Short mmCIF file of C-alpha atoms in Angstrom, two decimals:
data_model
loop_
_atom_site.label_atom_id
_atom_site.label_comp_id
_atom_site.label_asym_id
_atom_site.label_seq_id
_atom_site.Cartn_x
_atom_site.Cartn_y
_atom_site.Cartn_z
CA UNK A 17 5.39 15.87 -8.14
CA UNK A 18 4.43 12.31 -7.84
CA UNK A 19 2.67 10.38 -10.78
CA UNK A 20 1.14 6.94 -9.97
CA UNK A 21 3.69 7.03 -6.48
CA UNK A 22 2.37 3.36 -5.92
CA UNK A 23 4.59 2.76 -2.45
CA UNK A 24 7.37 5.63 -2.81
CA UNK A 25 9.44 4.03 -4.75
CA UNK A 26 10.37 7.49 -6.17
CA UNK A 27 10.47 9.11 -3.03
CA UNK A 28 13.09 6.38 -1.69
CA UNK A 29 14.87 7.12 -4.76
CA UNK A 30 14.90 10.91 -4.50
CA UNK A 31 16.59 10.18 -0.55
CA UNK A 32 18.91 8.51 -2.33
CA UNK A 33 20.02 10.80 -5.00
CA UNK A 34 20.09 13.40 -2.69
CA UNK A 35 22.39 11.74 0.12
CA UNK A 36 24.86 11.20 -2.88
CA UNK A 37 24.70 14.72 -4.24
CA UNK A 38 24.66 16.69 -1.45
CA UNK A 39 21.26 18.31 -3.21
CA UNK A 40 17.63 18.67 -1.50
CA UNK A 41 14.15 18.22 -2.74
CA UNK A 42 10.56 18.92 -1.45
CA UNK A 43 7.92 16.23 -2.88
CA UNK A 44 4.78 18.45 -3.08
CA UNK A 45 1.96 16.13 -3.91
CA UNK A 46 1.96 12.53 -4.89
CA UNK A 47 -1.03 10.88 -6.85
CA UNK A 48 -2.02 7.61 -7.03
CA UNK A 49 -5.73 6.10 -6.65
CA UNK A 50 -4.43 2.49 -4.82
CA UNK A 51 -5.94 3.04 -1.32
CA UNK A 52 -3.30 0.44 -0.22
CA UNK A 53 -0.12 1.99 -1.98
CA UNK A 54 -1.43 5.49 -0.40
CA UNK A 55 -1.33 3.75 3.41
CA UNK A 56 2.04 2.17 3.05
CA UNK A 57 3.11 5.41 1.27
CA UNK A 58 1.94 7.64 4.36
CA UNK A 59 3.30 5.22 6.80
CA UNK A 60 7.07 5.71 5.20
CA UNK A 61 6.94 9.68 4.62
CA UNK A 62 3.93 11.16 6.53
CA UNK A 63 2.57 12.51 3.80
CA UNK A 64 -0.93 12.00 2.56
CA UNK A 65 -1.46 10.79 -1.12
CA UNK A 66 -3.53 12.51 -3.28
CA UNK A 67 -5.97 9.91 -4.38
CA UNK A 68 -7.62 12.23 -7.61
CA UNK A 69 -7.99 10.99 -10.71
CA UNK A 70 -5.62 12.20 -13.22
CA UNK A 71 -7.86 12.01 -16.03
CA UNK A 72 -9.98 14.82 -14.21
CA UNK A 73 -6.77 17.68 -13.93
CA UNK A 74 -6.60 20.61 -15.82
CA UNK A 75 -3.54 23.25 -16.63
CA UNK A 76 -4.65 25.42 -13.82
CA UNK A 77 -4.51 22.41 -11.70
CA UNK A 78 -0.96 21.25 -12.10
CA UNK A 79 0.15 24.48 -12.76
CA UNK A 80 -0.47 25.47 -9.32
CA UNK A 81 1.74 23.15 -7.31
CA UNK A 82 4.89 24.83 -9.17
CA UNK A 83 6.80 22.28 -9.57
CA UNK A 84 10.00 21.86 -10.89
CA UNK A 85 10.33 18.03 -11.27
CA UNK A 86 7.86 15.25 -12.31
CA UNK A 87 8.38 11.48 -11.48
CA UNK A 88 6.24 9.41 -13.19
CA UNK A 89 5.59 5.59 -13.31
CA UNK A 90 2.40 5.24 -15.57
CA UNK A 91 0.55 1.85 -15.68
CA UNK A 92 2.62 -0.78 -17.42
CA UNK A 93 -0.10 -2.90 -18.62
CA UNK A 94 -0.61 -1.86 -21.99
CA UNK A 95 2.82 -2.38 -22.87
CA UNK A 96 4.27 -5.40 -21.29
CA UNK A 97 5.47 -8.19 -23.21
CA UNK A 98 4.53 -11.06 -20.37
CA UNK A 99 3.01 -13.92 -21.99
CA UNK A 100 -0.63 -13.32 -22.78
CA UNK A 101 -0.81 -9.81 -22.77
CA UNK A 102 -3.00 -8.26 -25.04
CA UNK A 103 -0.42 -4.71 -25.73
CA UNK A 104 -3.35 -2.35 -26.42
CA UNK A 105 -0.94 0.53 -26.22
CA UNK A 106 -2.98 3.95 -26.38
CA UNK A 107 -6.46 1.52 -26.90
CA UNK A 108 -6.19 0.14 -23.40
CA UNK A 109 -8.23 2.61 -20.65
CA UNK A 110 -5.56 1.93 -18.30
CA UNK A 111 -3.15 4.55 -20.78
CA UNK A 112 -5.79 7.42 -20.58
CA UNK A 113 -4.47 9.47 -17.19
CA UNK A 114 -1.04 9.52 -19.00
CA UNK A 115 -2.05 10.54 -22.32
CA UNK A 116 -4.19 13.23 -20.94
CA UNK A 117 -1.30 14.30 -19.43
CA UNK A 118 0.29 14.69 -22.61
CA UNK A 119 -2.64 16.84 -24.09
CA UNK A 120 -2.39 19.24 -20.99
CA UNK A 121 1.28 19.83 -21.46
CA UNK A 122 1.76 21.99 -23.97
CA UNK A 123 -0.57 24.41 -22.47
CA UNK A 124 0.83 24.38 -19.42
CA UNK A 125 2.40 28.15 -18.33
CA UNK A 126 4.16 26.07 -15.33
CA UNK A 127 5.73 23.30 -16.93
CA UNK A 128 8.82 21.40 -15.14
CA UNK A 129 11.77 21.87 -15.92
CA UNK A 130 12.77 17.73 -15.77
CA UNK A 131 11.13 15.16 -15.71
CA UNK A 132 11.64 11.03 -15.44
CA UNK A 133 8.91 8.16 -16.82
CA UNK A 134 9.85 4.76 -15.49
CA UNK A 135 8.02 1.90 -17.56
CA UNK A 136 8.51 -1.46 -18.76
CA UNK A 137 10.87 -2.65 -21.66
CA UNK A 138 7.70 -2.81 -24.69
CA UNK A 139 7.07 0.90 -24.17
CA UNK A 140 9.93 1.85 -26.06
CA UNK A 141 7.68 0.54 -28.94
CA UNK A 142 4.66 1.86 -28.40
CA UNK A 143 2.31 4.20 -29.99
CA UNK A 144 2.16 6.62 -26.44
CA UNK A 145 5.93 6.68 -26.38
CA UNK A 146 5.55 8.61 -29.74
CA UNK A 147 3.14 10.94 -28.54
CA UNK A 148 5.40 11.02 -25.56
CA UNK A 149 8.55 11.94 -27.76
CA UNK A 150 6.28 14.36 -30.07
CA UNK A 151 4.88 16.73 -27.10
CA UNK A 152 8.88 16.61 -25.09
CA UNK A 153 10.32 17.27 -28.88
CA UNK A 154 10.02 20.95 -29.25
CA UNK A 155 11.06 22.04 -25.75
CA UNK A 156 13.38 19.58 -24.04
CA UNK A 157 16.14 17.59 -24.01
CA UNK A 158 15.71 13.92 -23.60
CA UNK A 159 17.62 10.86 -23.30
CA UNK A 160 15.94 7.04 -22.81
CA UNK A 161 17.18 4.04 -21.09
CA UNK A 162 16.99 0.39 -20.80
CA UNK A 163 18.51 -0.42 -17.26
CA UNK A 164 18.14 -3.87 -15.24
CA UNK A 165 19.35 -3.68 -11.80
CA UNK A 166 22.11 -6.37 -12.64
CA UNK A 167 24.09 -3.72 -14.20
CA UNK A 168 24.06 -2.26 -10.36
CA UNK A 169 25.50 -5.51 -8.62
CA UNK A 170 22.11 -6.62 -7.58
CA UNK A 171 21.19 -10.07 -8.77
CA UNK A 172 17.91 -9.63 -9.93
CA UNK A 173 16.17 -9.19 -13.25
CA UNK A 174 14.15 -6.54 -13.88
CA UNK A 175 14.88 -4.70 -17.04
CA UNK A 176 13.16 -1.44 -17.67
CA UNK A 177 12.27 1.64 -19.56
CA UNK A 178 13.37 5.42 -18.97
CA UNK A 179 12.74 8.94 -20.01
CA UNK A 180 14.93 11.39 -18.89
CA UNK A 181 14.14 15.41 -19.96
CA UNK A 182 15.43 18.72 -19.37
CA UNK A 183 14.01 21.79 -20.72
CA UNK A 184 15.92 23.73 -22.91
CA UNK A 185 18.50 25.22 -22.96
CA UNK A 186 19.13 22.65 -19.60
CA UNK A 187 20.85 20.04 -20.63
CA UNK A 188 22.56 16.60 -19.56
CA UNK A 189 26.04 15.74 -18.63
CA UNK A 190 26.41 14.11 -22.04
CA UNK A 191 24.47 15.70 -24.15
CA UNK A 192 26.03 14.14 -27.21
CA UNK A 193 23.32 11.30 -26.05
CA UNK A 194 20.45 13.24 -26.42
CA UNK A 195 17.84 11.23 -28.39
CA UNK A 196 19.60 7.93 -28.18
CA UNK A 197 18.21 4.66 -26.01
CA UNK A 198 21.09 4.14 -23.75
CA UNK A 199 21.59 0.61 -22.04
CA UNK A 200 24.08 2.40 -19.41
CA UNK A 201 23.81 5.92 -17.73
CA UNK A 202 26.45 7.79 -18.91
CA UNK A 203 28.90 9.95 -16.04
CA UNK A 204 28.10 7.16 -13.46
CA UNK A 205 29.96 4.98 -10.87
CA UNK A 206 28.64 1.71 -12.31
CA UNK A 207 29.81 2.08 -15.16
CA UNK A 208 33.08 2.45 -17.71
CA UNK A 209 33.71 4.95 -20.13
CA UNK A 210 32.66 2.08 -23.20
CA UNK A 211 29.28 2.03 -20.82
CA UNK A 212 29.80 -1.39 -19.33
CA UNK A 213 29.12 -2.24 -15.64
CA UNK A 214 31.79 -2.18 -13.60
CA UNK A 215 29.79 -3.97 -10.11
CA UNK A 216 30.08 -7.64 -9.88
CA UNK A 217 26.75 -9.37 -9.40
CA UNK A 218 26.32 -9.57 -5.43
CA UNK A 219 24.52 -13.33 -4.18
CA UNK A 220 21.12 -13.67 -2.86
CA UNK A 221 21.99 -14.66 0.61
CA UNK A 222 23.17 -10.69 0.79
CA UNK A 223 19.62 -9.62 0.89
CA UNK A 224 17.45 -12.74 2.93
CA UNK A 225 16.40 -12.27 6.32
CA UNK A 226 18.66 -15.06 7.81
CA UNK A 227 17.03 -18.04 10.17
CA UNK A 228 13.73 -15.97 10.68
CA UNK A 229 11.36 -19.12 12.47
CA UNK A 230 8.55 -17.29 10.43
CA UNK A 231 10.17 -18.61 6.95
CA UNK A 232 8.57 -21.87 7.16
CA UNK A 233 4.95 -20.06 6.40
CA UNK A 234 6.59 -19.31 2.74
CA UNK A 235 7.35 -22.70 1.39
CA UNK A 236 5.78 -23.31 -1.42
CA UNK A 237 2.43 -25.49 -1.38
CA UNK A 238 2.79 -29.00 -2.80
CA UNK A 239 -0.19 -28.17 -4.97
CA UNK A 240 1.25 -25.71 -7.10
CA UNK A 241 4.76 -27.46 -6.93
CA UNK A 242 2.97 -30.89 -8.65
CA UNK A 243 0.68 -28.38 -11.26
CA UNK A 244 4.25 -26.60 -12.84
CA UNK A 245 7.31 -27.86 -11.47
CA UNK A 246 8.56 -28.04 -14.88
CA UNK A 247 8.11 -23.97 -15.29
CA UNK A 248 9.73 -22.83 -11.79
CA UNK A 249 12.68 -20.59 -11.61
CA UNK A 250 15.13 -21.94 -8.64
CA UNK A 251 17.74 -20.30 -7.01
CA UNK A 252 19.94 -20.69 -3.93
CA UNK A 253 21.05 -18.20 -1.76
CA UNK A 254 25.03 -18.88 -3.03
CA UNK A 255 23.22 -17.31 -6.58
CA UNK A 256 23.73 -14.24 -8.15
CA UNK A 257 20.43 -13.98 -10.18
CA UNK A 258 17.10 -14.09 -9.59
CA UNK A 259 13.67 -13.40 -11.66
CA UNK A 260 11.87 -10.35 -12.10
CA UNK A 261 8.81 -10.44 -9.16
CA UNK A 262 5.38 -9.88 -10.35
CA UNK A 263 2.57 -8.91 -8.67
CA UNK A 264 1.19 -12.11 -9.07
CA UNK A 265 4.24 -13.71 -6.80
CA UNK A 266 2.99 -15.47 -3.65
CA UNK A 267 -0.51 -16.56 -6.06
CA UNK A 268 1.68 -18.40 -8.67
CA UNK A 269 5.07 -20.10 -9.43
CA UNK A 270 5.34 -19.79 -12.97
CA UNK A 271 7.09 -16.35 -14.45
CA UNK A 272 6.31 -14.77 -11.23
CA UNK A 273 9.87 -14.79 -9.95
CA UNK A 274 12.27 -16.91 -8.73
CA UNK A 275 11.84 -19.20 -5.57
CA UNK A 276 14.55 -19.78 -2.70
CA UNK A 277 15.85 -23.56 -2.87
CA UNK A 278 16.84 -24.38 0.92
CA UNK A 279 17.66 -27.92 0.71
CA UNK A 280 21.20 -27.49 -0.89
CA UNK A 281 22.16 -31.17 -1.04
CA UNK A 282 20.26 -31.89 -4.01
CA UNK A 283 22.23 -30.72 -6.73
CA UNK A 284 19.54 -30.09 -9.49
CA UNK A 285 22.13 -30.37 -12.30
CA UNK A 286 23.39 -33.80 -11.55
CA UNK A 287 21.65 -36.85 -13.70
CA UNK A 288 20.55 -38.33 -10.23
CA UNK A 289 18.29 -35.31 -9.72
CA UNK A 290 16.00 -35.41 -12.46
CA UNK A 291 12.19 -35.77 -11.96
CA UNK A 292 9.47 -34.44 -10.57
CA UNK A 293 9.53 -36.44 -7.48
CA UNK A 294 12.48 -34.43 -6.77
CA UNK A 295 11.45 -31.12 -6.40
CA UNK A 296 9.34 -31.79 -2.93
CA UNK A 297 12.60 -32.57 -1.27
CA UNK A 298 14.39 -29.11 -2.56
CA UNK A 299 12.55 -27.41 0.49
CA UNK A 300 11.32 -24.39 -1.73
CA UNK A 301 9.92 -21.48 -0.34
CA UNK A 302 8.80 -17.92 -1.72
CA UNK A 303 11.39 -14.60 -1.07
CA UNK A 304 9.43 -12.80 1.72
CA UNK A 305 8.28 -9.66 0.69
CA UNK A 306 10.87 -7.90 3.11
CA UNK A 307 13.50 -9.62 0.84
CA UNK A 308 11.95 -8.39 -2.13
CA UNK A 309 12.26 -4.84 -0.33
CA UNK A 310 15.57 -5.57 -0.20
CA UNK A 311 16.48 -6.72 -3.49
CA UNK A 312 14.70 -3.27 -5.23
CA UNK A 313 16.50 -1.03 -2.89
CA UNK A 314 14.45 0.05 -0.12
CA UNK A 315 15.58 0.93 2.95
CA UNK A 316 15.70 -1.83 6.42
CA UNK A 317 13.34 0.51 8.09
CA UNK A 318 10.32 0.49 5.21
CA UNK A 319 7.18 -1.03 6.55
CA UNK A 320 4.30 -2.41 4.75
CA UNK A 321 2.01 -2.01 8.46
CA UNK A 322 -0.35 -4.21 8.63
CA UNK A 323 -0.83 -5.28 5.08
CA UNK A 324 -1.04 -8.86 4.04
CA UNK A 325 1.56 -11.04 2.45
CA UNK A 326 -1.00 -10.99 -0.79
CA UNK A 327 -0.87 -7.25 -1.04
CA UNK A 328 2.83 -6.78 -0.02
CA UNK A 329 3.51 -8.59 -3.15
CA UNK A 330 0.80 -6.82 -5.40
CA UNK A 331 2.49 -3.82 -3.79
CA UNK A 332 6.16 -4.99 -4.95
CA UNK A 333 5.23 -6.30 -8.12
CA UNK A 334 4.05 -2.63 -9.22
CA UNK A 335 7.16 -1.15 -7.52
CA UNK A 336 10.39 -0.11 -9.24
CA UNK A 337 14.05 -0.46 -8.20
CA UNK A 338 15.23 2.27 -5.95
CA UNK A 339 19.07 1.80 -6.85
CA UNK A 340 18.36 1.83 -10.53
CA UNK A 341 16.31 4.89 -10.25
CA UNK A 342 18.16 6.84 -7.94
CA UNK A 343 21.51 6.77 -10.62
CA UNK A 344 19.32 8.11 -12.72
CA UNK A 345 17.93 10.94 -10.98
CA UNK A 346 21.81 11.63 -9.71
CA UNK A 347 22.00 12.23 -13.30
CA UNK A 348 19.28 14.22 -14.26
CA UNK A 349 19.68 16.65 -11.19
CA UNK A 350 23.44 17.24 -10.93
CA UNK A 351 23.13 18.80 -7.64
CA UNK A 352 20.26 20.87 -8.22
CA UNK A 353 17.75 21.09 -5.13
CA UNK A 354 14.03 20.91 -6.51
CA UNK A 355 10.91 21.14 -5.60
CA UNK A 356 9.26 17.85 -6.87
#
């Protein structure tokens, strides 16, 4: 099952796994309550979101699907460590589906047999993470994660949080990292045996939709490039890094994510470059959301339908990295079909 399945990005990371491992899986429900993620979500695997709130499931509920597998990508907004964030942790009403989820578990007579939290880096310090590690304790095996999809040879930012659990007596391919935060997943292509990556860092021009006459509609507007020029992250397609997107990216320039400098005869390093007046003639533009797409891991053929720029990048911004993600679930289902 589906936790907070936003746009799929679980799903897309599930094909992946299983095109790698030769495995099969069968997603039987998917919940989220974003009537927009639920149309895009439909659009990409014909299958209708369940839109109920978690907070109103009981044991006999969840216990019915049968489910082997859980994916879930709880709200990160009590944890994140962006700039004015308040970090309520289990306080903020936007934890409560989760951590009703943790009350049910225990009495579950159904429960999965793994399961895999995505989240951002700050929840590895929160209070629900303990109650998280408290109610898995007794019964499974777990390992957690810190993973950016630069490790991957994708150059973008975008560091985040991961539980990995197997009941017992299942357990992982290196089990001698049970209970350890792991900054590499161990028994995997993209990395060595000492855990570090072994992918160089692939540019940005890899993943832009080339001399699309549509582009011009995402430069950036001289309005917000005079209110924080000095805050903008710049990068040019000959790059290898770019910021993490938010969901505010499209709205706002500064620590949304990077912007695309097209002009490349300004060299922003040289002395004869500095200024504000200089920015207007870098030709700056925002990453379309199709290159966003691209840059998380989703497949050519995903479609947003007929959503609009704004909530393709509200959409994205709440997304997760399929690459990143589907490594990960290579690892926690060694070849095991499930039903999910």
């Amino acid at each position: 099952m589906e936790f907070y399945s936003g746009i799929g990005g679980m799903h897309v990371s599930l094909d992946r796994a299983a095109r790698h491992t030769g495995g099969s899986f069968e997603v039987l429900c998917a919940f989220d309550i974003n009537p927009n993620a639920n149309v895009v979500y439909q659009l990409n695997f014909g299958l209708t979101v369940n839109h109920k709130s978690i907070e109103n499931f009981d044991c006999d509920y969840l216990d019915s699907f049968g489910a082997d597998t859980w994916l879930l990508s709880p709200p990160c907004q009590p944890y994140t460590l962006q700039k004015g964030a308040k970090q309520k942790d289990t306080e903020d009403p936007r934890a409560k589906s989760f951590l009703h989820l943790l009350k049910l578990f225990p009495t579950l007579k159904k429960p999965p047999t793994r399961i895999l939290l995505e989240n951002v880096r700050g929840f590895e310090m929160s209070e629900t993470r303990k109650q998280l590690l408290s109610t898995m304790t007794p019964s499974y095996n777990y390992q957690e994660f810190l993973l950016s999809p630069t490790q991957f040879g994708l150059p973008n930012s975008r560091m985040r949080y991961f539980f990995l659990a197997k009941k017992k007596p299942e357990d992982f391919l290196d089990p001698s990292r049970n209970g350890s935060v792991l900054c590499f997943i161990p028994c995997c292509k993209y990395f060595d045996s000492e855990g570090r990556p072994l992918e160089g860092i692939k540019k940005i021009e890899c993943y832009l939709e080339g001399d699309d006459p549509n582009l011009h509609s995402y430069l950036v507007p001289q309005r917000l490039l005079q209110k924080t020029s000095r805050v903008m992250d710049i990068t040019k397609k000959s790059d290898s890094h770019s910021c993490c997107f938010t969901k505010a990216y499209g709205q706002y320039v500064e620590g949304t994510g990077s912007l695309l400098q097209q002009n490349l005869d300004i060299d922003l390093d040289s002395e004869d470059s500095k200024g504000t007046d200089i920015i207007e003639k870098l030709e700056l533009r925002f990453f379309t959301p199709r290159e966003i797409a691209n840059l998380h891991g989703f497949p050519a053929d995903f479609t947003f339908g007929s959503l609009t720029k704004k909530q393709q990048y509200q959409l994205l911004g709440n997304s997760l990295n399929c690459v990143v993600v589907g490594n990960l679930l290579q690892y926690l289902l060694q070849n095991q079909d499930s039903k999910i």
